[in-house]
mmCIF file of C-alpha atoms in Angstrom:
data_model
loop_
_atom_site.group_PDB
_atom_site.id
_atom_site.type_symbol
_atom_site.label_atom_id
_atom_site.label_comp_id
_atom_site.label_asym_id
_atom_site.label_seq_id
_atom_site.Cartn_x
_atom_site.Cartn_y
_atom_site.Cartn_z
ATOM 1 C CA MET A 1 -23.844 -10.605 1.173
ATOM 2 C CA GLU A 2 -20.684 -8.992 0.551
ATOM 3 C CA PHE A 3 -18.338 -11.710 2.111
ATOM 4 C CA ALA A 4 -18.489 -15.577 1.437
ATOM 5 C CA PHE A 5 -17.968 -16.713 4.708
ATOM 6 C CA PRO A 6 -18.315 -20.764 5.474
ATOM 7 C CA ARG A 7 -21.735 -21.552 6.325
ATOM 8 C CA THR A 8 -20.911 -24.751 8.244
ATOM 9 C CA GLN A 9 -19.037 -25.829 11.298
ATOM 10 C CA ASN A 10 -16.938 -28.416 9.638
ATOM 11 C CA GLN A 11 -13.908 -26.217 10.225
ATOM 12 C CA VAL A 12 -14.732 -25.796 13.938
ATOM 13 C CA GLU A 13 -15.332 -29.811 14.320
ATOM 14 C CA ALA A 14 -12.003 -30.511 12.518
ATOM 15 C CA TRP A 15 -10.167 -28.430 15.028
ATOM 16 C CA HIS A 16 -11.793 -30.120 18.065
ATOM 17 C CA ARG A 17 -11.057 -33.597 16.728
ATOM 18 C CA ARG A 18 -7.530 -32.364 15.804
ATOM 19 C CA TRP A 19 -7.665 -30.950 19.405
ATOM 20 C CA ALA A 20 -8.382 -33.856 20.879
ATOM 21 C CA ILE A 21 -5.946 -36.217 19.289
ATOM 22 C CA LEU A 22 -3.071 -33.736 20.330
ATOM 23 C CA ILE A 23 -3.865 -33.719 23.618
ATOM 24 C CA ALA A 24 -4.503 -37.504 23.477
ATOM 25 C CA ARG A 25 -6.240 -37.831 26.939
ATOM 26 C CA SER A 26 -9.184 -36.382 28.778
ATOM 27 C CA HIS A 27 -7.387 -34.811 31.557
ATOM 28 C CA ALA A 28 -4.109 -33.101 30.128
ATOM 29 C CA GLY A 29 -1.702 -31.044 32.594
ATOM 30 C CA ILE A 30 -1.579 -27.535 32.116
ATOM 31 C CA LEU A 31 2.066 -27.673 30.588
ATOM 32 C CA THR A 32 0.642 -30.088 27.816
ATOM 33 C CA ILE A 33 -2.336 -27.397 27.056
ATOM 34 C CA ILE A 34 -0.124 -24.743 27.070
ATOM 35 C CA LYS A 35 2.337 -25.992 24.524
ATOM 36 C CA GLN A 36 -0.618 -27.150 22.214
ATOM 37 C CA ILE A 37 -2.039 -23.833 22.251
ATOM 38 C CA GLN A 38 1.201 -22.327 21.396
ATOM 39 C CA LYS A 39 1.410 -24.952 18.450
ATOM 40 C CA GLU A 40 -2.349 -23.882 17.575
ATOM 41 C CA GLN A 41 -1.133 -20.090 17.659
ATOM 42 C CA ASN A 42 1.546 -20.884 15.349
ATOM 43 C CA GLU A 43 -0.656 -22.690 12.957
ATOM 44 C CA VAL A 44 -3.141 -19.965 12.724
ATOM 45 C CA LYS A 45 -0.688 -17.244 12.227
ATOM 46 C CA MET A 46 0.316 -19.288 9.250
ATOM 47 C CA GLU A 47 -3.009 -19.456 7.692
ATOM 48 C CA ILE A 48 -3.237 -15.928 8.463
ATOM 49 C CA GLU A 49 0.002 -15.385 6.245
ATOM 50 C CA LYS A 50 -1.353 -17.321 3.522
ATOM 51 C CA ALA A 51 -4.416 -15.250 3.164
ATOM 52 C CA MET A 52 -2.145 -12.092 3.518
ATOM 53 C CA ARG A 53 0.254 -13.256 0.600
ATOM 54 C CA GLY A 54 -2.944 -13.936 -1.506
ATOM 55 C CA GLU A 55 -3.025 -17.752 -1.685
ATOM 56 C CA PRO A 56 -5.835 -19.304 -2.751
ATOM 57 C CA ALA A 57 -8.084 -21.148 -0.348
ATOM 58 C CA PRO A 58 -8.428 -24.926 -0.545
ATOM 59 C CA LYS A 59 -10.652 -25.759 -3.339
ATOM 60 C CA LYS A 60 -14.308 -27.156 -1.913
ATOM 61 C CA ARG A 61 -16.177 -29.934 -3.647
ATOM 62 C CA LYS A 62 -18.026 -29.106 -6.627
ATOM 63 C CA GLU A 63 -21.170 -30.137 -4.498
ATOM 64 C CA ASP A 64 -20.530 -27.692 -1.801
ATOM 65 C CA ALA A 65 -19.635 -24.950 -4.514
ATOM 66 C CA ASN A 66 -22.617 -25.427 -6.366
ATOM 67 C CA LYS A 67 -24.899 -25.313 -3.215
ATOM 68 C CA GLU A 68 -23.032 -22.199 -2.076
ATOM 69 C CA THR A 69 -23.515 -20.428 -5.251
ATOM 70 C CA ARG A 70 -27.379 -21.140 -5.164
ATOM 71 C CA ILE A 71 -27.659 -19.796 -1.428
ATOM 72 C CA GLN A 72 -25.805 -16.932 -2.736
ATOM 73 C CA ASN A 73 -28.042 -16.430 -5.326
ATOM 74 C CA VAL A 74 -31.131 -16.558 -3.040
ATOM 75 C CA ILE A 75 -29.373 -13.853 -0.815
ATOM 76 C CA ALA A 76 -28.820 -11.494 -3.816
ATOM 77 C CA ASP A 77 -32.683 -11.941 -4.744
ATOM 78 C CA ARG A 78 -33.717 -11.284 -1.476
ATOM 79 C CA GLY A 79 -35.489 -7.922 -2.407
ATOM 80 C CA ASN A 80 -37.722 -9.548 -4.685
ATOM 81 C CA ARG A 81 -38.901 -12.003 -2.364
ATOM 82 C CA SER A 82 -41.069 -12.080 0.626
ATOM 83 C CA THR A 83 -39.454 -13.191 3.902
ATOM 84 C CA MET A 84 -41.244 -16.970 3.458
ATOM 85 C CA ASP A 85 -40.155 -17.219 -0.058
ATOM 86 C CA PHE A 86 -36.704 -15.996 0.909
ATOM 87 C CA LEU A 87 -36.514 -18.731 4.111
ATOM 88 C CA ARG A 88 -37.642 -21.288 1.651
ATOM 89 C CA GLY A 89 -35.154 -20.840 -1.115
ATOM 90 C CA ILE A 90 -32.643 -21.104 1.752
ATOM 91 C CA VAL A 91 -33.764 -24.107 3.164
ATOM 92 C CA HIS A 92 -34.021 -26.031 -0.071
ATOM 93 C CA ASN A 93 -30.501 -25.575 -0.427
ATOM 94 C CA LEU A 94 -29.519 -26.926 2.902
ATOM 95 C CA SER A 95 -28.995 -30.501 3.879
ATOM 96 C CA LEU A 96 -28.277 -32.226 7.228
#
């Protein structure tokens, strides 16, 4: 795997939770939604600028970093494993 993309949906879940807090009602008006989308767009632009400047990403918990390393090792060794062994190696490093 060339790039280490996040495996979990934690960021999506965090965004959804934050969005629900920002809107703060189940049936928001269109202007409220537009203003919140504009705020979110500014947040995303700031995150992109941080990445472009080369600022380090937030630190992962040690447990998550270790799990990610183990999964990367299984992926790197895929050519030496059967499909079932590869899948078992991935599954052993996943938790719900």
